Short mmCIF file of C-alpha atoms and ligand atoms in Angstrom, two decimals:
data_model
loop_
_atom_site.label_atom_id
_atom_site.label_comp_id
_atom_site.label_asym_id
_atom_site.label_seq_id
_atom_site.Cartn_x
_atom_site.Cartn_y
_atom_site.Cartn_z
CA UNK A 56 -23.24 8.66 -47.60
CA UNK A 57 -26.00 8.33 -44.87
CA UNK A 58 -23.89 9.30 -41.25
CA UNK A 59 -23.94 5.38 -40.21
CA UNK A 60 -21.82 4.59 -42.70
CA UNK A 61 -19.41 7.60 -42.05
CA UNK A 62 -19.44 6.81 -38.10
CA UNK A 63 -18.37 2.86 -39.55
CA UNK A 64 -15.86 4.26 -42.00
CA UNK A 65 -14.15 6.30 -39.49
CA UNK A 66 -13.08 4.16 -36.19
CA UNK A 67 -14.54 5.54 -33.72
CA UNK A 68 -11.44 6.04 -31.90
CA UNK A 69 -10.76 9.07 -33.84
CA UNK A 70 -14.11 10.58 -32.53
CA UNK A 71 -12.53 10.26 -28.97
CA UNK A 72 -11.10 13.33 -27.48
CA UNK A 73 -7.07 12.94 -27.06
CA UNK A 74 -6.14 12.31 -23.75
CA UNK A 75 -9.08 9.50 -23.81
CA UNK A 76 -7.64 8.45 -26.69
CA UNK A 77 -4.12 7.66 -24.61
CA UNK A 78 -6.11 6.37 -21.79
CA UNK A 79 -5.44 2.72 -20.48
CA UNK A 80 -8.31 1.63 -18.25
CA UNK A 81 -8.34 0.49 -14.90
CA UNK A 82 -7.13 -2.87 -14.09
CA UNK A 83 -9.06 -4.17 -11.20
CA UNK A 84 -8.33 -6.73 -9.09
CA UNK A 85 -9.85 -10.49 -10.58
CA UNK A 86 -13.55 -10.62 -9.33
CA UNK A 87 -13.95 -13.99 -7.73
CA UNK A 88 -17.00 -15.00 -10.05
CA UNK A 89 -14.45 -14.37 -12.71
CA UNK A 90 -12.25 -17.52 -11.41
CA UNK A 91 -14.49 -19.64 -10.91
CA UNK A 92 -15.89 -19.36 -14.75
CA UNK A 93 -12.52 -19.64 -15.91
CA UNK A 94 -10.56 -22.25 -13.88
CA UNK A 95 -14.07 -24.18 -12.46
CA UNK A 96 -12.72 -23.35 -8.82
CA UNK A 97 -13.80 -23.31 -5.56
CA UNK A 98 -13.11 -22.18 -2.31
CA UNK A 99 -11.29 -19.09 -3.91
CA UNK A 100 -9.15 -16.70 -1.69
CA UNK A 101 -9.69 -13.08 -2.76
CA UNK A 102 -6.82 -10.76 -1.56
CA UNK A 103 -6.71 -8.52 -4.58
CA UNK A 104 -8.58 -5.18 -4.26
CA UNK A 105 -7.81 -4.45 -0.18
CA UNK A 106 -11.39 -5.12 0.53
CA UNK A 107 -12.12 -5.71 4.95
CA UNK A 108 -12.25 -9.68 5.61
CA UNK A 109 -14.57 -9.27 7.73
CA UNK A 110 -17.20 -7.63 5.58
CA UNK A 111 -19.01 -4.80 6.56
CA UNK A 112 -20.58 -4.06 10.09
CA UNK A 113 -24.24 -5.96 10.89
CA UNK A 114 -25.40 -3.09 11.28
CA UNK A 115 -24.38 -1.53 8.50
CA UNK A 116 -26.13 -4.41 6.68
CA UNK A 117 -29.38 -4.41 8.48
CA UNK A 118 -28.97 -0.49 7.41
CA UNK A 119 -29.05 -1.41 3.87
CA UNK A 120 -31.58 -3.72 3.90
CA UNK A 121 -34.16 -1.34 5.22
CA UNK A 122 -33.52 1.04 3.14
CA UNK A 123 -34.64 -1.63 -0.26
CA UNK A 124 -38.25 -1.54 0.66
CA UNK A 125 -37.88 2.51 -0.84
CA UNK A 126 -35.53 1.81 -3.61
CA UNK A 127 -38.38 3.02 -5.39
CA UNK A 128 -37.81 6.25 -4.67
CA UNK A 129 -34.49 8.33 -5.45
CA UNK A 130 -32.05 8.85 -2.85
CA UNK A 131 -31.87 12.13 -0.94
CA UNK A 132 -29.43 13.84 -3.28
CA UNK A 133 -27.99 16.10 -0.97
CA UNK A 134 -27.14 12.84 1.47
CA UNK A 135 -28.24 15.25 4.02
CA UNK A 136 -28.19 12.79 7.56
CA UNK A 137 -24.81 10.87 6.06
CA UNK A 138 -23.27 14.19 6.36
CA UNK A 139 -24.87 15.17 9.55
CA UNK A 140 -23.58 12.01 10.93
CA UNK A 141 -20.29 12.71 9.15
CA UNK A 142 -19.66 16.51 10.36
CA UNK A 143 -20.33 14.76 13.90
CA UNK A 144 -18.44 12.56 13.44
CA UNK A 145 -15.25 15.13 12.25
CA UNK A 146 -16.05 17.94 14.01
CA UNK A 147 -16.38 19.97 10.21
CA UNK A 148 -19.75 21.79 9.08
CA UNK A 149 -21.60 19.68 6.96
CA UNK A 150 -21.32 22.30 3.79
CA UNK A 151 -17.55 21.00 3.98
CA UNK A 152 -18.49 17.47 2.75
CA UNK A 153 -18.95 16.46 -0.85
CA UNK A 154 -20.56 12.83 -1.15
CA UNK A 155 -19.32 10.42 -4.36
CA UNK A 156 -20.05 7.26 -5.70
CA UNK A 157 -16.66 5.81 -3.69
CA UNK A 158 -13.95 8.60 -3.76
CA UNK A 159 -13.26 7.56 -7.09
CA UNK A 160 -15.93 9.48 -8.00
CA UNK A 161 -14.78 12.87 -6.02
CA UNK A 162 -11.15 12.22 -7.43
CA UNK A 163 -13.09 12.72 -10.87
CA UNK A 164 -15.33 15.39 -9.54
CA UNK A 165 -11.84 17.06 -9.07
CA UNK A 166 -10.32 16.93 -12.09
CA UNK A 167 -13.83 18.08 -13.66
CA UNK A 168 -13.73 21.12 -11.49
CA UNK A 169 -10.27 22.45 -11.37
CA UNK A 170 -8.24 20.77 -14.52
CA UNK A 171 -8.22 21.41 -18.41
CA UNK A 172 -6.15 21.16 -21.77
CA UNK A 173 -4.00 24.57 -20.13
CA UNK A 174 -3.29 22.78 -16.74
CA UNK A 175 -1.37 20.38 -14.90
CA UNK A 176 -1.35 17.39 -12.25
CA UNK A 177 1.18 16.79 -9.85
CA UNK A 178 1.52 13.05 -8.67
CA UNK A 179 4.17 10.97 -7.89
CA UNK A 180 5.50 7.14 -9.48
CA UNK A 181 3.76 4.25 -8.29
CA UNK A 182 0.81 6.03 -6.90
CA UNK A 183 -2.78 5.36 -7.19
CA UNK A 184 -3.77 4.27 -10.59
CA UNK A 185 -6.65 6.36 -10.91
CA UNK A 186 -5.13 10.14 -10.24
CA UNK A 187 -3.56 9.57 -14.04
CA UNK A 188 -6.78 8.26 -15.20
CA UNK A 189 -8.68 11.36 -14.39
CA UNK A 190 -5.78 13.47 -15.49
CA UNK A 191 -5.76 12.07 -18.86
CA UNK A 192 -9.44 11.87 -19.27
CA UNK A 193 -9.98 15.37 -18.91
CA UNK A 194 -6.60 16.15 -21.61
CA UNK A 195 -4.89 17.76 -18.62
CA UNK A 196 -1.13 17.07 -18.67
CA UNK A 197 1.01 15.38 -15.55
CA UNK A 198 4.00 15.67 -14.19
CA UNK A 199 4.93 12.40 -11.79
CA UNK A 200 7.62 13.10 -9.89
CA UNK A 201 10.21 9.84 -9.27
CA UNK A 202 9.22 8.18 -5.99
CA UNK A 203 12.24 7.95 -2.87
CA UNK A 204 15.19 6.04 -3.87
CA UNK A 205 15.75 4.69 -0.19
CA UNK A 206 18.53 7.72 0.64
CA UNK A 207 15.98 10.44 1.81
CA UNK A 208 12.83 8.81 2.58
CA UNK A 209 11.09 5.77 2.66
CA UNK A 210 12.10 3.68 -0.82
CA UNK A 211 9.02 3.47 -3.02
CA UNK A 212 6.98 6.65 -0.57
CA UNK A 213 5.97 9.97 -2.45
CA UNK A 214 8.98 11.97 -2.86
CA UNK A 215 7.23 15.87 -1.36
CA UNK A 216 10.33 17.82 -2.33
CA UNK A 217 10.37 16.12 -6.21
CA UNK A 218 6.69 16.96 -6.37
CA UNK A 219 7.02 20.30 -5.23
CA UNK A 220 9.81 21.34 -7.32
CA UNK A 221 7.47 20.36 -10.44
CA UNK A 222 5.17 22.79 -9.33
CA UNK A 223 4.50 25.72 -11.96
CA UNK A 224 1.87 28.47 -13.53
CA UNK A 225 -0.10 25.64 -15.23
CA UNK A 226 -0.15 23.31 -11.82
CA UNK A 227 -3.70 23.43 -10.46
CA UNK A 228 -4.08 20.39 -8.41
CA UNK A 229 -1.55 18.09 -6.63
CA UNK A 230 -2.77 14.31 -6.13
CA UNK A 231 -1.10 12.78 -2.58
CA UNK A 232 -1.90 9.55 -1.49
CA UNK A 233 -1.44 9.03 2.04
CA UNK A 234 -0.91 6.14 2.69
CA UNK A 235 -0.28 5.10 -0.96
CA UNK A 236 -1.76 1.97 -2.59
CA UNK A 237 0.15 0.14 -4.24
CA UNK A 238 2.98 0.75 -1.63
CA UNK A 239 2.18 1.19 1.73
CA UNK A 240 4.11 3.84 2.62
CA UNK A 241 2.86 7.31 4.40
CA UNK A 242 4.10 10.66 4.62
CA UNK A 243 4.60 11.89 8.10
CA UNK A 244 2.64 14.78 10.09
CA UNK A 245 5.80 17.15 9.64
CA UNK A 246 6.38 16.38 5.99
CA UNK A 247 3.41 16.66 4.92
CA UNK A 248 2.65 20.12 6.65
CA UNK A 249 5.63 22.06 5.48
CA UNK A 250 4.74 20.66 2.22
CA UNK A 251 0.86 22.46 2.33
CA UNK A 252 2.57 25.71 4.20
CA UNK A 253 4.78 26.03 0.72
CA UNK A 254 2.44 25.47 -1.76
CA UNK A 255 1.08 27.67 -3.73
CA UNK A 256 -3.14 28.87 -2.59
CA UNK A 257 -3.63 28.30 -6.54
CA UNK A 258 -2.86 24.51 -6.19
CA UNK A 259 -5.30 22.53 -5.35
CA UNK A 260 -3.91 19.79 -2.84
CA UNK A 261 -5.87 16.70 -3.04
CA UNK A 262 -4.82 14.38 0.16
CA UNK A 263 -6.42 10.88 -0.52
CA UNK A 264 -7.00 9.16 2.76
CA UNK A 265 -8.76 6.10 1.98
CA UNK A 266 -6.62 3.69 4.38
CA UNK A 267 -6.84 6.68 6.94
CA UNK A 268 -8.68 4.22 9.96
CA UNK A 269 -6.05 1.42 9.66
CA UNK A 270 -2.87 3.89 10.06
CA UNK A 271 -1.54 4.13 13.42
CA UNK A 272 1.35 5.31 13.05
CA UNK A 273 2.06 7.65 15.83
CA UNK A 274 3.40 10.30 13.38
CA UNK A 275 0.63 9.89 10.60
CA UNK A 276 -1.13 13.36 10.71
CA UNK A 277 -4.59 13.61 10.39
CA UNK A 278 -5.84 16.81 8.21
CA UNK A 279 -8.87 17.47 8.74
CA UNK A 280 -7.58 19.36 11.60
CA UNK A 281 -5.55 21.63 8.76
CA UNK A 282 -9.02 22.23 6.64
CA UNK A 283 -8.68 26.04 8.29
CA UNK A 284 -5.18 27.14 7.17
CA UNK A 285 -5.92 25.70 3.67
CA UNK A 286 -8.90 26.99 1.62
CA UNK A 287 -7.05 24.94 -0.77
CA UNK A 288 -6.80 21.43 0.77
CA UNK A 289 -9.37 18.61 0.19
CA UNK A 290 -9.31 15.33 2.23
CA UNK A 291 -10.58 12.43 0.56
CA UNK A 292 -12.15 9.36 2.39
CA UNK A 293 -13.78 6.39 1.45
CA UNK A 294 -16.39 3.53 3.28
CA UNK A 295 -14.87 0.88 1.08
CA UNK A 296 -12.03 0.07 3.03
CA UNK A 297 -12.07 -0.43 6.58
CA UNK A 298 -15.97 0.18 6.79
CA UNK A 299 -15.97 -2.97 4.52
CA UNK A 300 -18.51 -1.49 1.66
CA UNK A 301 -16.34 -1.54 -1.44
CA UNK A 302 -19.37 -3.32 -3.51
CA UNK A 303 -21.75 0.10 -2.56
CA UNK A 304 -19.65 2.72 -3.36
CA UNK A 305 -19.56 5.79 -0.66
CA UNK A 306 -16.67 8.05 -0.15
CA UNK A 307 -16.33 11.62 0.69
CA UNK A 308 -14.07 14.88 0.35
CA UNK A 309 -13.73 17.43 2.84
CA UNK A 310 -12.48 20.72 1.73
CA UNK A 311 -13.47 24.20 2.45
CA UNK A 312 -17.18 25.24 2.08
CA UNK A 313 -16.62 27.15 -1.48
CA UNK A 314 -14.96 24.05 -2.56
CA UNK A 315 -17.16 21.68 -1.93
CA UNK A 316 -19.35 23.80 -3.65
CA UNK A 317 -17.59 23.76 -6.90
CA UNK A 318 -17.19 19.80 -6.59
CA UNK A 319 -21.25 19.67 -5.88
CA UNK A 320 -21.91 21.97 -9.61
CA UNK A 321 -20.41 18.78 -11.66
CA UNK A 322 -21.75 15.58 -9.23
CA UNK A 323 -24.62 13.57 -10.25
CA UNK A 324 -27.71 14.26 -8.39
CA UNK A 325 -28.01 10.94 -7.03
CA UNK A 326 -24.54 9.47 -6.90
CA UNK A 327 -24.93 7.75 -3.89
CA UNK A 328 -27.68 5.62 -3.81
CA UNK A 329 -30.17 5.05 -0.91
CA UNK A 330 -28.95 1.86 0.82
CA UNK A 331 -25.30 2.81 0.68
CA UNK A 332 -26.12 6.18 2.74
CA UNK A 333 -28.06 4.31 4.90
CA UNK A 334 -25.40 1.59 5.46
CA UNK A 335 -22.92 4.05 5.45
CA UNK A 336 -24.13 6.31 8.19
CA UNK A 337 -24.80 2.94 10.27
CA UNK A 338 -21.21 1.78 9.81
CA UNK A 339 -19.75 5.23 11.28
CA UNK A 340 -22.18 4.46 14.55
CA UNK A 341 -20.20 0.63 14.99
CA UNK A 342 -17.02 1.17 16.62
CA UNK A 343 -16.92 -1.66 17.88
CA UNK A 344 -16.79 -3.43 13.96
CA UNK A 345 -13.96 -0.99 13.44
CA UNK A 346 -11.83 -1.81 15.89
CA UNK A 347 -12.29 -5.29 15.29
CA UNK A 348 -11.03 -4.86 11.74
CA UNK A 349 -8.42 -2.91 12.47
CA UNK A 350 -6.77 -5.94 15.18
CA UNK A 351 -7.59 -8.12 12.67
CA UNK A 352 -5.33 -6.37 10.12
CA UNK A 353 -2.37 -5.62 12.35
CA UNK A 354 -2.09 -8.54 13.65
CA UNK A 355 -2.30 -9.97 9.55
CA UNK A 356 0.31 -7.79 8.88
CA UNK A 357 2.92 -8.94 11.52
CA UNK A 358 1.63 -12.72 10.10
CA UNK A 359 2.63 -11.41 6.70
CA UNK A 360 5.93 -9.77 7.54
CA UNK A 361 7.11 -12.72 10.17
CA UNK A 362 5.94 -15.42 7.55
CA UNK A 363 8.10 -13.45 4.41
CA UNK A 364 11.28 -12.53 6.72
CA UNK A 365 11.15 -16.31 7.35
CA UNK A 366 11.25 -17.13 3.57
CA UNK A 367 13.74 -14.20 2.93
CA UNK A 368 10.93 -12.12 0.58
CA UNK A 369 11.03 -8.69 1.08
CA UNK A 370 8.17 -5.99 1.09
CA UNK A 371 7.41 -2.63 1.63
CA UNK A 372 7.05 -2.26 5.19
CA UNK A 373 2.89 -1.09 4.83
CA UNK A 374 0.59 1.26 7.08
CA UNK A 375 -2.76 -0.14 5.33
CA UNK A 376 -4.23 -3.58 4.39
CA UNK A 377 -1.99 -4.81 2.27
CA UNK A 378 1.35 -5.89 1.63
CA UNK A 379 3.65 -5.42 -1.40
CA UNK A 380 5.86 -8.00 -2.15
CA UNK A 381 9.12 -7.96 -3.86
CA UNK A 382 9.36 -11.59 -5.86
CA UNK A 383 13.09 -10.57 -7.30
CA UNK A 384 11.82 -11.80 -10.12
CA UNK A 385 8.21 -11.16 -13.23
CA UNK A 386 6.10 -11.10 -10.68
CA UNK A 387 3.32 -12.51 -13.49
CA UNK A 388 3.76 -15.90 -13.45
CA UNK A 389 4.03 -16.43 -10.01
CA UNK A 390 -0.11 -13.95 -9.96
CA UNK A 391 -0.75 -16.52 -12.82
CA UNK A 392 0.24 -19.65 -10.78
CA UNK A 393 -1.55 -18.03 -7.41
CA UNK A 394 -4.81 -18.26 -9.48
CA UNK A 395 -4.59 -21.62 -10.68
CA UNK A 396 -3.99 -22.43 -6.73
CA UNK A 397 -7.45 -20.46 -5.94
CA UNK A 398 -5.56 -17.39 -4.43
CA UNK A 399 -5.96 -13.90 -6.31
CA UNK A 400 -3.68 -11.41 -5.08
CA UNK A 401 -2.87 -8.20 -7.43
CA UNK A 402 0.23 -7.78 -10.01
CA UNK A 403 1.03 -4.29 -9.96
CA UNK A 404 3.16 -4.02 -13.55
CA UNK A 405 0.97 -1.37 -14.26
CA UNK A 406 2.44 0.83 -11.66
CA UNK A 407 5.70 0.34 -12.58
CA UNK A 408 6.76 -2.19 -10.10
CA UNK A 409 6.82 -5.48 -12.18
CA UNK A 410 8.70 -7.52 -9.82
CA UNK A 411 5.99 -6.95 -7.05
CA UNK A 412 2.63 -8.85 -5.85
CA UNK A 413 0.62 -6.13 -3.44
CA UNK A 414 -1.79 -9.05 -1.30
CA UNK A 415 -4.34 -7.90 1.21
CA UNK A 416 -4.46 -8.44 4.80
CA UNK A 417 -7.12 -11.05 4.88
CA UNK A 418 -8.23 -13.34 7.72
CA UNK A 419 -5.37 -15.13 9.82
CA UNK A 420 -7.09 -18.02 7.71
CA UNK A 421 -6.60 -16.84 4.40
CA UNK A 422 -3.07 -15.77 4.66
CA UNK A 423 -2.25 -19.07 5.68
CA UNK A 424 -3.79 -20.02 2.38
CA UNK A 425 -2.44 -17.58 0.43
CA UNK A 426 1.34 -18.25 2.23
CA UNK A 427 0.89 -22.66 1.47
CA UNK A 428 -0.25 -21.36 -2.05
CA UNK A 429 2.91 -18.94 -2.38
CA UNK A 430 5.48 -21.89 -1.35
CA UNK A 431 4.05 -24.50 -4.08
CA UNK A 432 3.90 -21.77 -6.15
CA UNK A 433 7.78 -21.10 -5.47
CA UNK A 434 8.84 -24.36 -5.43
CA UNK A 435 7.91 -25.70 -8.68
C1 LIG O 767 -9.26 1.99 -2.75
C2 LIG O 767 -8.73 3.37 -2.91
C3 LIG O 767 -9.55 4.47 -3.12
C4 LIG O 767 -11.01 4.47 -3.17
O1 LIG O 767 -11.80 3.66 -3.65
P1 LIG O 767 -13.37 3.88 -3.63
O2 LIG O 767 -13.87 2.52 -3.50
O3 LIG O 767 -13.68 4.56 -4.93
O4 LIG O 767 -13.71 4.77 -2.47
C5 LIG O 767 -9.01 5.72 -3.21
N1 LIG O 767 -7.70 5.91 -3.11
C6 LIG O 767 -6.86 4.90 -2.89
C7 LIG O 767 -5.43 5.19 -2.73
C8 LIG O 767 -7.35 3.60 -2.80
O5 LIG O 767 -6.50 2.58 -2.63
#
C-alpha cells in the first residue's frame, strides 16, 4: 500500500501526539467581519476580545506605517531598540526581555522551555484559556486549583494557598494571572509576595500581566521590582491591550538574564515583525494616549457597574477592561440574541462560568449600545 493511502486509512488524529489529541482550541472572541457575513449587519459593536476603544496611539500608527516601505527586509530579530526602549522604560537590562508574537507566544515559549510528559502546571479555575492550552500541547499534566469561594478571598480570584498546596517534585512552572481574564479579579502586593517567598526556586512562576497599565488599585504590586529576589519569576506583558495593538501581536517577558536566555533558544527568529516593533516602541513614547485610555476605561467601568446595579445584574467587581456579568441564567442565548442586535460581547462557558457574559469597556458610546441591546435582549 503506497503511504498515501496508509496516512488516509489511518485518521490522522491518531498521528497526533496525546495531549494535542485532548486539546480544544481557542475560542476567540467573534471577529466583526464574521457578523456581518453571517447576519448582513452593520454598525456592529465589538466588545468581545478586551481590545482599547480607542485604537492604538497616532503615533504608534505613523510608526507602523514607516516601517512598510522595508517590509522587504526581515525584522531585526533580536528587536534590539524595542528592548532598549523597554529596559528604559522598566529600569531592567535589556538581556532580561524576551520579545513574542503577543505574550501568547512567550506563554508557549514557556511551556517549550521548562515543561514535558514528567512535569506539571499549576493554574487555577477560570483562568486564562491559553495556560491549559500550552500545558496540554506540550503532554505536560495540570493541576487547577478551585478558584475563592467568596469566604477567604475575592469569589471567582486565584485561590494562592490552593495553588500552592498542589505544588510537588513534578511542578515546574506555576501560571498566575494577575489580573485574571475572564474575571477581573487581582491578587494583592502582600499575597502575592509571600506566595513567591514560599515557592520552591525549581518552580517556575509565570506572572501574566497583560491588563498591568489599567490596574490602579493601590495595593496591586508591580513585579518587576521583585525580578532580583527571584531568578525564578517571569513577568509577562503585552502591547495588545491598553497600547491598543491586539491585530500586530507584541508582548514581552521579563525574567532573569539566564532565563530569558532559555526562552530566546526555542523563539522564532523573527517573531515580531518589523512594523509591530516599530509601532510598539512608538506607543511606549505616548503617554499621553495611555492615559487617555485608561480615563476612558474607568470611567466605562463605573458606567457599567452603575448601569447593572440599576438593573439588579451582578458582576465581578473588575481591575481591567472588562466586565463579567452574572445573567443568573445560560448565558448563550442571551450572547446569541446580543449578536443578532449587532453587539458581540464574549460567553465564557468554556471557562467554566456558563451563567456569565465578560463585555469590554468600550467607548461611553458603545456601552450605551451594548446596555439598550442588553434590555431588549432581556425583555423579550
Ligand atoms: C489578552 C491576554 C493576553 C495576551 O494576549 P496577546 O495578544 O497574545 O499579548 C495574555 N494574558 C491574558 C490574561 C490576556 O487576557
Amino acid at each position: 500500500m503506497d503511504s498515501g493511502i496508509r496516512l488516509a486509512a489511518m485518521k490522522a488524529e491518531q498521528l497526533a501526539v496525546p495531549g494535542v489529541r485532548a486539546l480544544t482550541p481557542y475560542l476567540p472572541g467573534k471577529p466583526i467581519s464574521e457578523l456581518e457575513r453571517e447576519l448582513g449587519l452593520c454598525n456592529i459593536v465589538k466588545l468581545a476580545s478586551n481590545e482599547n476603544p480607542l485604537g492604538p496611539s497616532p503615533k504608534a500608527l505613523e510608526a507602523a506605517r514607516r516601517a512598510l516601505s522595508e517590509i522587504h527586509l526581515y525584522p531585526d530579530g533580536s528587536g534590539f531598540e524595542l528592548k532598549a526602549a523597554l529596559s528604559a522604560k522598566l529600569d531592567v537590562r535589556p538581556e532580561q526581555i524576551t520579545l513574542g508574537n503577543g505574550s501568547n507566544d512567550i506563554l508557549e515559549l514557556v511551556a517549550r522551555v521548562f515543561l514535558s510528559a514528567e512535569s506539571k502546571a499549576i493554574y487555577s479555575e477560570h483562568a486564562f484559556a491559553v495556560y491549559p492550552i500550552v500545558t496540554q500541547a506540550v503532554g505536560a499534566k495540570a493541576a487547577v486549583a478551585p478558584a475563592h469561594d467568596g469566604s477567604r478571598g475575592p469569589r471567582y480570584g486565584h485561590d494562592l494557598q490552593g495553588m500552592a498546596q498542589r505544588v510537588d517534585e513534578s511542578t515546574r512552572v506555576v501560571f498566575i494571572a494577575n489580573p485574571n481574564n475572564p474575571t477581573g479579579t487581582y491578587l494583592t502586593k502582600s499575597e502575592l509576595r509571600s506566595f513567591l517567598d514560599d515557592l520552591p526556586a525549581d518552580v517556575v512562576a509565570v506572572v501574566d500581566e497583560a491588563y498591568f497599565e489599567y490596574v490602579e488599585a493601590p495595593d496591586y504590586p508591580d513585579c518587576m521590582a521583585w525580578l532580583s529576589d527571584f531568578p525564578n519569576l517571569i513577568v509577562t506583558r503585552t502591547f495588545s491591550k491598553a497600547y491598543g495593538l491586539a491585530g500586530l501581536r507584541v508582548g514581552y517577558a521579563v525574567s532573569s538574564p539566564s532565563i530569558a536566555d532559555l526562552l530566546n533558544r526555542v523563539r522564532q527568529p523573527f517573531n515580531v515583525n518589523s512594523p509591530a516593533l516599530e509601532a510598539a516602541k512608538a506607543a511606549l513614547d505616548d503617554n499621553e494616549h495611555l492615559s487617555r485610555s485608561v480615563n476612558l476605561n474607568r470611567a466605562g467601568l463605573l458606567q457599567l457597574y452603575d448601569a447593572l446595579a440599576e438593573r439588579k445584574l451582578s458582576f465581578i467587581r473588575s481591575v481591567g477592561n472588562f466586565v463579567t456579568i452574572d445573567i443568573a441564567k445560560p448565558a448563550a442565548p442571551i450572547y446569541d440574541a446580543l449578536l443578532r442586535q449587532g453587539v458581540i460581547v464574549r460567553p465564557i462557558g468554556n471557562y467554566g462560568l456558563p451563567n456569565h457574559l465578560r463585555v469590554t469597556v468600550g467607548t461611553e458610546e458603545e456601552n450605551r449600545i451594548f446596555l439598550d441591546a442588553l434590555d431588549r435582549v432581556l425583555a423579550l
